[in-house]
Short mmCIF file of C-alpha atoms and ligand atoms in Angstrom, two decimals:
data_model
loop_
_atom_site.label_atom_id
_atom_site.label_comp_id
_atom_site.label_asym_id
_atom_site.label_seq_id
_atom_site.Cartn_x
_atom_site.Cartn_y
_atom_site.Cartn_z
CA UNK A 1 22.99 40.00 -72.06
CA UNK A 2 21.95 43.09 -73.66
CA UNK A 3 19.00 45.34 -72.58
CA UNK A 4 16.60 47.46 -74.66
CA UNK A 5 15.14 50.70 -73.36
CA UNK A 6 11.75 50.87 -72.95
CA UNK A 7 11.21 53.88 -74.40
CA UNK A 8 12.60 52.63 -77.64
CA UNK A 9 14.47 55.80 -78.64
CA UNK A 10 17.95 54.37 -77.58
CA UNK A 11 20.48 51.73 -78.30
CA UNK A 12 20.42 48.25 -77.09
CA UNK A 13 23.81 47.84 -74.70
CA UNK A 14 25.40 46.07 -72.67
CA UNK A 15 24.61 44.40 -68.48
CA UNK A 16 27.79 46.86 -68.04
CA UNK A 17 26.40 49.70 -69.10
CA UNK A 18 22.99 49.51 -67.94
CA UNK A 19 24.67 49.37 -64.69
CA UNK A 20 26.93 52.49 -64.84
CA UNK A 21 24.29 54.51 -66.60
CA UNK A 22 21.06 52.94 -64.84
CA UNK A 23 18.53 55.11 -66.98
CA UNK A 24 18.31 54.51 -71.12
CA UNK A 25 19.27 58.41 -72.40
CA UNK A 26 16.04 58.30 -73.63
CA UNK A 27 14.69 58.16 -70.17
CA UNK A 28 13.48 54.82 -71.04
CA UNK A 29 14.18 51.69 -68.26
CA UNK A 30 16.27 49.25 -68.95
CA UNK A 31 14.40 45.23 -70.29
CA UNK A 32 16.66 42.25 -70.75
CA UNK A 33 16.40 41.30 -74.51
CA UNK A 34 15.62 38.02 -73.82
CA UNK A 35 14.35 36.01 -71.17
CA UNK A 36 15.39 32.11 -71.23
CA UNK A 37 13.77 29.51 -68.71
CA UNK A 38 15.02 27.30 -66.86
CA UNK A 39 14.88 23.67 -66.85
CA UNK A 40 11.72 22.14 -64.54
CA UNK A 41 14.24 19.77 -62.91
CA UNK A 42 15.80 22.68 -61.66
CA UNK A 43 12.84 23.72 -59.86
CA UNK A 44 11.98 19.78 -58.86
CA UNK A 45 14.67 19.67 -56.81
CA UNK A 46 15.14 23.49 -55.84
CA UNK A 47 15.49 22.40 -51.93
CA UNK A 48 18.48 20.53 -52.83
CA UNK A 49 20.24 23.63 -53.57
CA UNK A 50 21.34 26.10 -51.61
CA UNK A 51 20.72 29.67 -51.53
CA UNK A 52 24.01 30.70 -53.65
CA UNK A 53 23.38 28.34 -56.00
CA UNK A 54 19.65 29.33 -56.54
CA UNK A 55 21.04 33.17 -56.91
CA UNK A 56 23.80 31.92 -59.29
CA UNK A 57 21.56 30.22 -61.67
CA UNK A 58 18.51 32.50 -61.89
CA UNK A 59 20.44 35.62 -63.14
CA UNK A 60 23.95 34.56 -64.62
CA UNK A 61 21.90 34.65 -68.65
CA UNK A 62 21.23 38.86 -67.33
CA UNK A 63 24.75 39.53 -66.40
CA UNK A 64 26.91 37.01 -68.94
CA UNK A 65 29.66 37.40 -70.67
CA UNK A 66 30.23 40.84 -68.42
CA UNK A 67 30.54 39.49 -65.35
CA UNK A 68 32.54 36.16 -65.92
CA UNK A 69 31.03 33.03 -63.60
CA UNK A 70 33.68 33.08 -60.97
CA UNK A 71 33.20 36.45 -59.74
CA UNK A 72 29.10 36.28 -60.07
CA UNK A 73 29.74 33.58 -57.89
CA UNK A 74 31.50 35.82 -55.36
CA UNK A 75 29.18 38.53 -55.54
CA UNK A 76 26.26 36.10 -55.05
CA UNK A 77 27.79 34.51 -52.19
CA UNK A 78 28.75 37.64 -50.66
CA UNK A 79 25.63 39.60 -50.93
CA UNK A 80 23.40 36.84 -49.41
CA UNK A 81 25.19 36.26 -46.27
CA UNK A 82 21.77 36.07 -43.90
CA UNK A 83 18.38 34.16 -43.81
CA UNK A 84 15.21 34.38 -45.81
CA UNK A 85 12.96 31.81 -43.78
CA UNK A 86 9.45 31.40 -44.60
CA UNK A 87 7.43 31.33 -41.13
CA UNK A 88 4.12 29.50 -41.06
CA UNK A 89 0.70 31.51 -39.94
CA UNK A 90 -1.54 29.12 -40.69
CA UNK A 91 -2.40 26.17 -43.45
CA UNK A 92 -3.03 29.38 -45.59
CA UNK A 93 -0.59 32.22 -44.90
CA UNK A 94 2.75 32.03 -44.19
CA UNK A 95 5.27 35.21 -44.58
CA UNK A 96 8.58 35.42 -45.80
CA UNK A 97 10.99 37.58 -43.69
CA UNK A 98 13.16 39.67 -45.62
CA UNK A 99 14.35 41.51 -42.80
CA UNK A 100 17.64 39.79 -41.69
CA UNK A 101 20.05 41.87 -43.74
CA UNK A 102 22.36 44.56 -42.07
CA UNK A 103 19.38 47.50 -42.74
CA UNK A 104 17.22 44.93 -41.58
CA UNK A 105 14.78 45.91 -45.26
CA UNK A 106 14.52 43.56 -48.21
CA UNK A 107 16.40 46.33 -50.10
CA UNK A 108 19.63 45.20 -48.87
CA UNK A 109 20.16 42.41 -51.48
CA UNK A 110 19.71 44.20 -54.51
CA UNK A 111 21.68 47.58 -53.05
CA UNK A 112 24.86 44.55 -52.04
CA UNK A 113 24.41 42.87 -55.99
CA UNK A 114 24.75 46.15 -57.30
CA UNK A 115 27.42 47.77 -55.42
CA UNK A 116 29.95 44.70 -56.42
CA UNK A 117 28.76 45.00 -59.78
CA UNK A 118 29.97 48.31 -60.11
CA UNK A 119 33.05 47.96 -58.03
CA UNK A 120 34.04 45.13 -60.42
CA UNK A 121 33.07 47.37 -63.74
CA UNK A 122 34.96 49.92 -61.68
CA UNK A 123 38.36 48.15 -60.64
CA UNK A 124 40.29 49.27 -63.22
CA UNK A 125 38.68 52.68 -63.65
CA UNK A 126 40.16 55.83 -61.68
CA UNK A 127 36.75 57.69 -62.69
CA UNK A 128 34.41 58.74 -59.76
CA UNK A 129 30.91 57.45 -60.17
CA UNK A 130 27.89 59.20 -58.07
CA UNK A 131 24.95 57.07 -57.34
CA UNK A 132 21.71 59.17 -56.91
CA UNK A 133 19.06 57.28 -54.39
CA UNK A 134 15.31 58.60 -53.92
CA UNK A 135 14.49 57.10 -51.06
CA UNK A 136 10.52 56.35 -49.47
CA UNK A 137 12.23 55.11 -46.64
CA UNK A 138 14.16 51.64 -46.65
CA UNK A 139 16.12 51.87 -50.28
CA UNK A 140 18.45 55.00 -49.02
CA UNK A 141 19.89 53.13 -45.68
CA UNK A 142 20.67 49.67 -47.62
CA UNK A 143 22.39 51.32 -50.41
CA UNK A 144 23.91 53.82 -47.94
CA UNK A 145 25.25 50.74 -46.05
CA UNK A 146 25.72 48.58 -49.35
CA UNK A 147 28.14 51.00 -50.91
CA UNK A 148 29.92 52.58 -48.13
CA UNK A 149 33.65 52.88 -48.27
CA UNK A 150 32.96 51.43 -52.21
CA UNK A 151 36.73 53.24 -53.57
CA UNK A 152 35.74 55.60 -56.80
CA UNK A 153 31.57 55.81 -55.55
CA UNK A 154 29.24 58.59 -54.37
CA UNK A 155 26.43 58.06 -53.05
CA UNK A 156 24.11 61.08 -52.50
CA UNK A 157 20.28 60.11 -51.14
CA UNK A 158 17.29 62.49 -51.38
CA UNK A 159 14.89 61.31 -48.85
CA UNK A 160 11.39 63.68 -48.15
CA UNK A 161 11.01 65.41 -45.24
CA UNK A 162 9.12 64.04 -42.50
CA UNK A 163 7.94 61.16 -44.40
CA UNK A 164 10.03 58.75 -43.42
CA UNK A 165 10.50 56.34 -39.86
CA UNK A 166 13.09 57.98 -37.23
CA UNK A 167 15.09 54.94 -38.00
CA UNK A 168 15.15 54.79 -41.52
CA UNK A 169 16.71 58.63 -41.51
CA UNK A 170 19.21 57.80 -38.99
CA UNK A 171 19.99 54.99 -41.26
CA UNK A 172 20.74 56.91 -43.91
CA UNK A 173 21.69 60.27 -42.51
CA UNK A 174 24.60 58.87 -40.57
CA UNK A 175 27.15 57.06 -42.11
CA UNK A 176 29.37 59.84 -43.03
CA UNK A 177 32.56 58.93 -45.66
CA UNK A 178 31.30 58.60 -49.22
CA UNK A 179 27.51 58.69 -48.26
CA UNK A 180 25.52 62.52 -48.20
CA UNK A 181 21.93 62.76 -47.54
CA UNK A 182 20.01 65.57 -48.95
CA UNK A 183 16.18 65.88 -46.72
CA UNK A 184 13.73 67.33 -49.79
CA UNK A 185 11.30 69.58 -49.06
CA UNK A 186 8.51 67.43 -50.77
CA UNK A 187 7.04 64.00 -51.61
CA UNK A 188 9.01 60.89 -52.50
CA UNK A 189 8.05 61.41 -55.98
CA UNK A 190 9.03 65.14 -56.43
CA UNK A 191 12.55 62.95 -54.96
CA UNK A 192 12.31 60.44 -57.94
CA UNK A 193 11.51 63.09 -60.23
CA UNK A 194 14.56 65.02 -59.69
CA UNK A 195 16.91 62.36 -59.65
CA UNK A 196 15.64 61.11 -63.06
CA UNK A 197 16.02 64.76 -64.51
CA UNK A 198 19.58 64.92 -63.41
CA UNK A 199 20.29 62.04 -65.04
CA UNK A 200 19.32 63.73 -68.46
CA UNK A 201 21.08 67.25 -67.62
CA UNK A 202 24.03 67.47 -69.66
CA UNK A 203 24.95 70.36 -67.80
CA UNK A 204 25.73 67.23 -65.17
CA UNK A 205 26.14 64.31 -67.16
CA UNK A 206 29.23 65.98 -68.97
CA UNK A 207 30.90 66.53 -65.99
CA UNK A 208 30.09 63.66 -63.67
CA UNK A 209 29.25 60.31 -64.24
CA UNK A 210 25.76 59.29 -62.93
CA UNK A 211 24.28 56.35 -62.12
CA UNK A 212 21.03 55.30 -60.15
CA UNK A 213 20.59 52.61 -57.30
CA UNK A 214 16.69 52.78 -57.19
CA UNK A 215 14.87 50.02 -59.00
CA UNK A 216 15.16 51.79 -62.18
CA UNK A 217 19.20 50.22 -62.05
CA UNK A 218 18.43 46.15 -63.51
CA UNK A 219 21.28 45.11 -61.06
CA UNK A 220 19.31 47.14 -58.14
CA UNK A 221 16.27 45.38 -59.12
CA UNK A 222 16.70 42.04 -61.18
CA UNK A 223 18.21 40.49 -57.72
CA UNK A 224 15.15 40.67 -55.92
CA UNK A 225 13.94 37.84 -58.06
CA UNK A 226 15.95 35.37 -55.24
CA UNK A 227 13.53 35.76 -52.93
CA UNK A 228 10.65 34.06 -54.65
CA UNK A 229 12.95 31.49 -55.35
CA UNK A 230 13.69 30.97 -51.99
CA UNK A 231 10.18 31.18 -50.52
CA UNK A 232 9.21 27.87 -53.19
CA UNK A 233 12.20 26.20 -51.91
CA UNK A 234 10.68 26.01 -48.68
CA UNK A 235 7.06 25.96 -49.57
CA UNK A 236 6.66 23.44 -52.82
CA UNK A 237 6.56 19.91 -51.34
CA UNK A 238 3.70 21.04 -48.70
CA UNK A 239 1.07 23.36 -50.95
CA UNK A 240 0.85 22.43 -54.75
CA UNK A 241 -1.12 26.66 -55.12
CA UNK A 242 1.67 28.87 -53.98
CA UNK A 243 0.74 32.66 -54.18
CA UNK A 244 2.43 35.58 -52.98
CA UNK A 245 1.25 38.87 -51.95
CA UNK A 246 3.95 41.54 -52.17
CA UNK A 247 3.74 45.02 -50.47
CA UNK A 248 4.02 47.45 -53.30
CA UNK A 249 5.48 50.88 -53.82
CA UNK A 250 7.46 51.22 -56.74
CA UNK A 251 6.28 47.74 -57.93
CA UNK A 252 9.77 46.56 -58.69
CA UNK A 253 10.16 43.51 -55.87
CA UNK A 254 7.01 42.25 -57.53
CA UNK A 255 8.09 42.80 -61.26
CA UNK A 256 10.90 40.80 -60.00
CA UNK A 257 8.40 38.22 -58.79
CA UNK A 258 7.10 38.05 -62.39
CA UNK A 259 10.72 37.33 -63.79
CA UNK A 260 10.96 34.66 -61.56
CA UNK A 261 7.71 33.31 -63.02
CA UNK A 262 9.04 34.34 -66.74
CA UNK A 263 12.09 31.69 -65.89
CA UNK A 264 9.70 29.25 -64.65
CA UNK A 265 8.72 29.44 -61.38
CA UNK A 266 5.32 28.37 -60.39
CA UNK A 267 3.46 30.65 -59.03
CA UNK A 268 0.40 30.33 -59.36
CA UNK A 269 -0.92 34.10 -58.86
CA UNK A 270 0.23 37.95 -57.27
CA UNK A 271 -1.55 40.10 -54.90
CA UNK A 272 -0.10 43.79 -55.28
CA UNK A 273 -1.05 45.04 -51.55
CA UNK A 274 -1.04 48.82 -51.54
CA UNK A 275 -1.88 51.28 -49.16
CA UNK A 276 -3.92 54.18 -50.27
CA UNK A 277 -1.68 54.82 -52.65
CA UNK A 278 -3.33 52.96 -55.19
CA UNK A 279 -2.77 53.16 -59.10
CA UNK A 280 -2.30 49.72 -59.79
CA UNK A 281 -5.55 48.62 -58.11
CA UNK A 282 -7.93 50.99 -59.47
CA UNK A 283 -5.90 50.40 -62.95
CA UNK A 284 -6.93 46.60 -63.06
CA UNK A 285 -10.87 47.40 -61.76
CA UNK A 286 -10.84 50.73 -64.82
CA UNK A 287 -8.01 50.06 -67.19
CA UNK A 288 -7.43 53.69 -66.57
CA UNK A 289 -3.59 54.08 -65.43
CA UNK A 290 -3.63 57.59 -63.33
CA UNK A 291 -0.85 58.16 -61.21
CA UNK A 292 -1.98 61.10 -57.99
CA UNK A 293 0.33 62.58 -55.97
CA UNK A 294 1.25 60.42 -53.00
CA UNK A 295 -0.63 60.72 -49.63
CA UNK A 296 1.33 60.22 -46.62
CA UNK A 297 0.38 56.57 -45.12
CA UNK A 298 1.87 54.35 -41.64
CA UNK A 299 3.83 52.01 -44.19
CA UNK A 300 5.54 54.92 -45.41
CA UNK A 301 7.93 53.09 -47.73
CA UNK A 302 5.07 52.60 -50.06
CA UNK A 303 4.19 56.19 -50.17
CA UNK A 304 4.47 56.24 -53.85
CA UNK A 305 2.05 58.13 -56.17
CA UNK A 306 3.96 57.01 -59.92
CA UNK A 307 5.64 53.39 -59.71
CA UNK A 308 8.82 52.87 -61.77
CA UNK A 309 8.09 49.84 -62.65
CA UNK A 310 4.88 49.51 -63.87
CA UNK A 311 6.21 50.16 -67.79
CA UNK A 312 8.68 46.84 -67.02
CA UNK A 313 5.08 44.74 -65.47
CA UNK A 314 3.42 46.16 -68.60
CA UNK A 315 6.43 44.94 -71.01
CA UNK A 316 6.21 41.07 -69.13
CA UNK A 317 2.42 40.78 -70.05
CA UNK A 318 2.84 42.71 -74.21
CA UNK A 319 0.54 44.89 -72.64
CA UNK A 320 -2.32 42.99 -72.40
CA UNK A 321 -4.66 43.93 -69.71
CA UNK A 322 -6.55 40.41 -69.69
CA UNK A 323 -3.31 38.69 -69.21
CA UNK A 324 -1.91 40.66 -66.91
CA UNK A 325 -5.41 40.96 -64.84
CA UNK A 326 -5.25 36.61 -65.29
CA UNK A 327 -1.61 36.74 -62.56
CA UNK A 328 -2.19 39.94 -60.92
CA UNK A 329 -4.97 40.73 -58.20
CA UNK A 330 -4.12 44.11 -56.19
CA UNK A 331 -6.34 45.48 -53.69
CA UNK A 332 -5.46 48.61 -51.04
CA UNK A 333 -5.87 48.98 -47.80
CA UNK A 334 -6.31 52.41 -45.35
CA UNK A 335 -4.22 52.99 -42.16
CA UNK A 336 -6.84 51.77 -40.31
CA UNK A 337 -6.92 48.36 -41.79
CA UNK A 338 -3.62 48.01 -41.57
CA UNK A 339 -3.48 48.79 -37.77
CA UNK A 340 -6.41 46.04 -37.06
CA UNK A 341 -4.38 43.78 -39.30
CA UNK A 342 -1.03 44.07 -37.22
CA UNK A 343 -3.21 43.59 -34.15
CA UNK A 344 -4.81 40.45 -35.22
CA UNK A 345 -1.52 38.88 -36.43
CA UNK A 346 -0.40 39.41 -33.08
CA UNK A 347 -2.99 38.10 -31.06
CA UNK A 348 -3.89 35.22 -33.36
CA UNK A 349 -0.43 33.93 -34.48
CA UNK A 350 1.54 35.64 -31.77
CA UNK A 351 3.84 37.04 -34.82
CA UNK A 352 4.50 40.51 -34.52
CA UNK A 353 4.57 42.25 -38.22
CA UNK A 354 5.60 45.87 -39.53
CA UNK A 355 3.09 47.51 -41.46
CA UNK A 356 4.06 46.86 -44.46
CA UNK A 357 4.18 43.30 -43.75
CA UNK A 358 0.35 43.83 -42.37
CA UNK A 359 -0.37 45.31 -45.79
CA UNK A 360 0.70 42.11 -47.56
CA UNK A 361 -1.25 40.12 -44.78
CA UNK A 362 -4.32 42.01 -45.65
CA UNK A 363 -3.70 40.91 -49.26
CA UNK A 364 -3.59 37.51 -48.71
CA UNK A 365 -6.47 37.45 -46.87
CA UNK A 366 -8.99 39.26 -49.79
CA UNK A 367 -7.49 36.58 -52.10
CA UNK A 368 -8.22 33.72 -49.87
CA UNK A 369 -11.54 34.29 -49.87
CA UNK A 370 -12.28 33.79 -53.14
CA UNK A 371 -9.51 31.07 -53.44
CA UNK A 372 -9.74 29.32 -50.06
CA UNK A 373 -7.23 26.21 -52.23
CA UNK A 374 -4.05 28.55 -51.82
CA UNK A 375 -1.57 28.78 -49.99
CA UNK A 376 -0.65 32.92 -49.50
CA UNK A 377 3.20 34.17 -48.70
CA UNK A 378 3.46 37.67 -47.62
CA UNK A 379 6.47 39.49 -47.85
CA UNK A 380 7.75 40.54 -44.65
CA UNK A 381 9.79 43.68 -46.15
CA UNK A 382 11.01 45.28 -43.09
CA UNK A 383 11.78 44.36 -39.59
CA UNK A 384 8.70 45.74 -37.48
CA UNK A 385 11.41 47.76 -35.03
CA UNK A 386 11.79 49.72 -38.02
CA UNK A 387 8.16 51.41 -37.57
CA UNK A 388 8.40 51.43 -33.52
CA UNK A 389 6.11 54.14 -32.91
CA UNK A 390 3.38 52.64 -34.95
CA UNK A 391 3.76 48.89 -33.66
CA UNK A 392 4.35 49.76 -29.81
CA UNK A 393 1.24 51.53 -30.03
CA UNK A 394 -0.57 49.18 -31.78
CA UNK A 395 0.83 46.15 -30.11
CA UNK A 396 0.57 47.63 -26.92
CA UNK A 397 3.95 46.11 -25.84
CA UNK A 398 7.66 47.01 -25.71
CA UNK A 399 10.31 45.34 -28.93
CA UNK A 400 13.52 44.17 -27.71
CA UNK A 401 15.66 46.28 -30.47
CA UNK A 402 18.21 44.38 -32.87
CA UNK A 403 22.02 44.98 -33.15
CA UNK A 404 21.49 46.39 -36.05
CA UNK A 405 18.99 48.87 -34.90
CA UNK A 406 20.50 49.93 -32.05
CA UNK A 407 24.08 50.93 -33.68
CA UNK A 408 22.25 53.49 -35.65
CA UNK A 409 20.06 54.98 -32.66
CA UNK A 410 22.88 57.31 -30.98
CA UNK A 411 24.26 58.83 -33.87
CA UNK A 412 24.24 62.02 -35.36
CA UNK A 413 22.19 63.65 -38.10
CA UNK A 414 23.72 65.33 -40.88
CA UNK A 415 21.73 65.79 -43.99
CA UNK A 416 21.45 69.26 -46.28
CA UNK A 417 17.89 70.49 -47.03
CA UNK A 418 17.18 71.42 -50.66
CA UNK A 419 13.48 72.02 -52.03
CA UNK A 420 14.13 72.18 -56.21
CA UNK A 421 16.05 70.81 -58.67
CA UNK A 422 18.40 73.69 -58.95
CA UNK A 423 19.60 73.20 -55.78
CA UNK A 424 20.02 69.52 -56.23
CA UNK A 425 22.34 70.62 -59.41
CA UNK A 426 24.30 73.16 -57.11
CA UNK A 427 24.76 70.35 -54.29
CA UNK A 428 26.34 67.73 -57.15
CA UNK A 429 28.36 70.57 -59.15
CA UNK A 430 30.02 71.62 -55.69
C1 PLP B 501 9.38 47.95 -46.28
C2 PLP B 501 8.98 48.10 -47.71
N1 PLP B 501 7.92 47.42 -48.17
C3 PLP B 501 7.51 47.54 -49.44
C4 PLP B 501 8.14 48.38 -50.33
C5 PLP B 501 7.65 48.47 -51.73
O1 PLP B 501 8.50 47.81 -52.62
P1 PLP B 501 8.51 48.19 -54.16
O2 PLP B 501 8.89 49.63 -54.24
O3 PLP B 501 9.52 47.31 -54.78
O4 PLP B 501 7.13 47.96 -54.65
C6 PLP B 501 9.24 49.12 -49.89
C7 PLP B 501 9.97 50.04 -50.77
O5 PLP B 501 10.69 49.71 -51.54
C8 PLP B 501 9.70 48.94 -48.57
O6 PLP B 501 10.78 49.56 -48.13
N1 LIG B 502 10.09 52.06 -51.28
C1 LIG B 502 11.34 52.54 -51.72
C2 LIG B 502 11.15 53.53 -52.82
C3 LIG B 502 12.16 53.36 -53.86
O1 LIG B 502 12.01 52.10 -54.44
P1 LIG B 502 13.12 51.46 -55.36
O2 LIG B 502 12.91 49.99 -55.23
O3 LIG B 502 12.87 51.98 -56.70
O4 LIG B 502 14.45 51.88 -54.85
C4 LIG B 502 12.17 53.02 -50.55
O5 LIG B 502 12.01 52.48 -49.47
O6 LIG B 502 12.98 53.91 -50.66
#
């Protein structure tokens, strides 16, 4: 498949080189050129397949001829090697958990994907590649675990200080080997923004090879399209209206929503659930897109002032604000809500969520009200031990920590603290 920038000021390439470069050198993200769906029978009888084959199907047309079907079918089998159940609230709202990975975020499917992508464009290669990460939270410790040990890759995460869970920087602050963490001085955009400068700095690009693993990379982002997939496969012989309400930051696991729907998937509708940092729901009340700087919020991850993705959401609909406004509903919610909303998903359902999770809850519930004939999903994007402070407070009661929490509690810190660009430059060039 070959991929057009959005910008329109660069080539068309290759699924190969969208990967290695992740950014269009006109700045521009990366679009597949086409978009072919798939047959309904596929979708008839999705429950008959599993998970793999699901994963296989929906993206081989965006990585063919480059990766040839035998190893796709490694790299799909490999990098979804846990559970994505769908847990029942009530005949309205169920959530799908997205937490069961090793980071325990939904980021660690698309950060796996990716990394054996470019270890298999790599193999025969004896160039280093370095993968810059911004980070909100949960992206920098699932590609930090995704591409550990990776031979000929460098990972270096910028991550803003303060701003992100105790567990999510020791995720990604203490892996050591080919992994660095820089701690910005600043927001999670001023951590975006610098990342997609280097990627344009000659001074850089002639001497290293750069690539990103943030949604802006297709093979970061396209993957997340599974889990949509897998939520109907559990969901489409018991509610006919099946709508999902995704916890949005950077918007790309619900542009990925919308390519499952481009392929055929019915879904009937999307809620983007933001907390206060919310461009894409005053956007579909004003038709005015004006990105703020972010404001620090409980479901930190989402702490995003400028989504990446918005220009690919914008591509999927031509542009068309009417169409777009026809599939997408977003509403936002303060910290307050969001507390209240954990709360009552604990007392009434006796399911304890993370606040991101409540976000999406909170979602579902505006849309119901208009549209009591639905049936809601949340996305449950992080396990709720992730945010401990805020849900033992809220919750009033003690969580048993997983395995894969607890390995990361003990260990050490080691990150370098940079505030500009420049010293981003020095930290790569040394
Ligand atoms: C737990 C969690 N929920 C929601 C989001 C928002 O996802 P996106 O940036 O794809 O909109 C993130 C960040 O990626 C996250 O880590
Ligand atoms: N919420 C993210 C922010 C980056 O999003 P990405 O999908 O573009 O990597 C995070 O947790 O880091």
């Amino acid at each position: 498949m070959n991929y057009y920038s959005l910008n329109h000021k660069a080539p068309n390439t290759t699924f190969e080189n969208v990967v290695v470069k992740g950014l269009a050198p006109d700045k521009g993200l990366y679009f597949p050129e086409s978009i072919t769906p798939l047959p309904k029978a596929f979708f008839d009888n999705i429950d008959e397949l599993s998970n793999s084959e699901i994963a296989f199907t929906a993206i081989k047309q965006f990585v063919s001829p480059e990766i040839p079907e035998d190893v796709l079918k490694t790299i799909v089998e490999e990098t979804l090697s846990f559970d994505f159940p769908v847990v029942k609230l009530n005949d309205n709202i169920s959530t799908l958990e997205l937490f069961h990975g090793p980071t325990m975020a939904f980021k660690d499917v698309g950060a796996r994907f990716m990394a054996r992508c470019l270890g298999y464009f790599n193999k025969d290669n004896d160039n280093e590649v370095t993968v810059l990460v911004a980070t909100s939270g949960d992206t920098g410790g699932a590609v930090a675990n995704g591409f550990l040990g990776v031979k000929g890759v460098n990972v270096v995460i910028l991550y803003p200080s303060g701003k992100v869970s105790d567990i999510q920087e020791k995720q990604l602050t203490t892996l050591g080997q080919n992994i660095k963490a820089l701690e910005v001085n600043g927001t999670f955009d001023d951590c975006q923004a610098m990342v997609k400068t280097a990627f344009l700095d000659e001074s850089l690009t002639s001497k290293m090879q750069l690539t990103s693993a943030n949604s802006i990379n297709v093979a970061r982002w396209l993957p997340q399209l599974f889990y949509f997939m897998f939520a109907y496969k559990q969901l489409h012989k018991k509610y006919n209206d099946i709508v999902f309400s995704v916890p949005s930051g950077n918007f790309g696991n619900i542009c990925a929503g919308m390519m499952a729907q481009q392929l055929g998937l019915p879904i009937k509708h999307f809620v983007a659930s933001n907390n206060a940092n919310n461009v894409v729901t005053r956007y579909l009340i004003s038709q005015l897109y004006e990105p703020k700087p972010s404001v620090q919020t409980i479901s930190n991850a989402m702490d995003v002032g400028a989504p990446s993705n918005f220009i690919r959401i914008e591509e999927i609909y031509k542009n068309n604000f009417e169409a777009l406004k026809e599939n997408l509903s977003s509403y936002s919610f303060t910290d307050e809500e969001t507390k209240a909303a954990l709360l009552e998903i604990y007392k009434n359902y006796g399911y304890v969520a993370d606040p991101h999770g409540a976000v999406g809850y909170l979602g579902c519930k505006n849309y119901l009200k208009e549209n009591p004939e639905a049936h809601c999903v949340f996305l449950e994007t992080a396990h709720p031990t992730k945010f401990l402070d805020v849900v033992e407070e809220v919750i009033k009661e003690e969580q048993p920590l997983p395995e894969q929490i607890k390995s990361v509690m003990g260990k050490e810190k080691e990150a370098t603290v940079i505030s500009t660009y420049e010293d981003l430059k020095q930290f790569l060039l040394n």
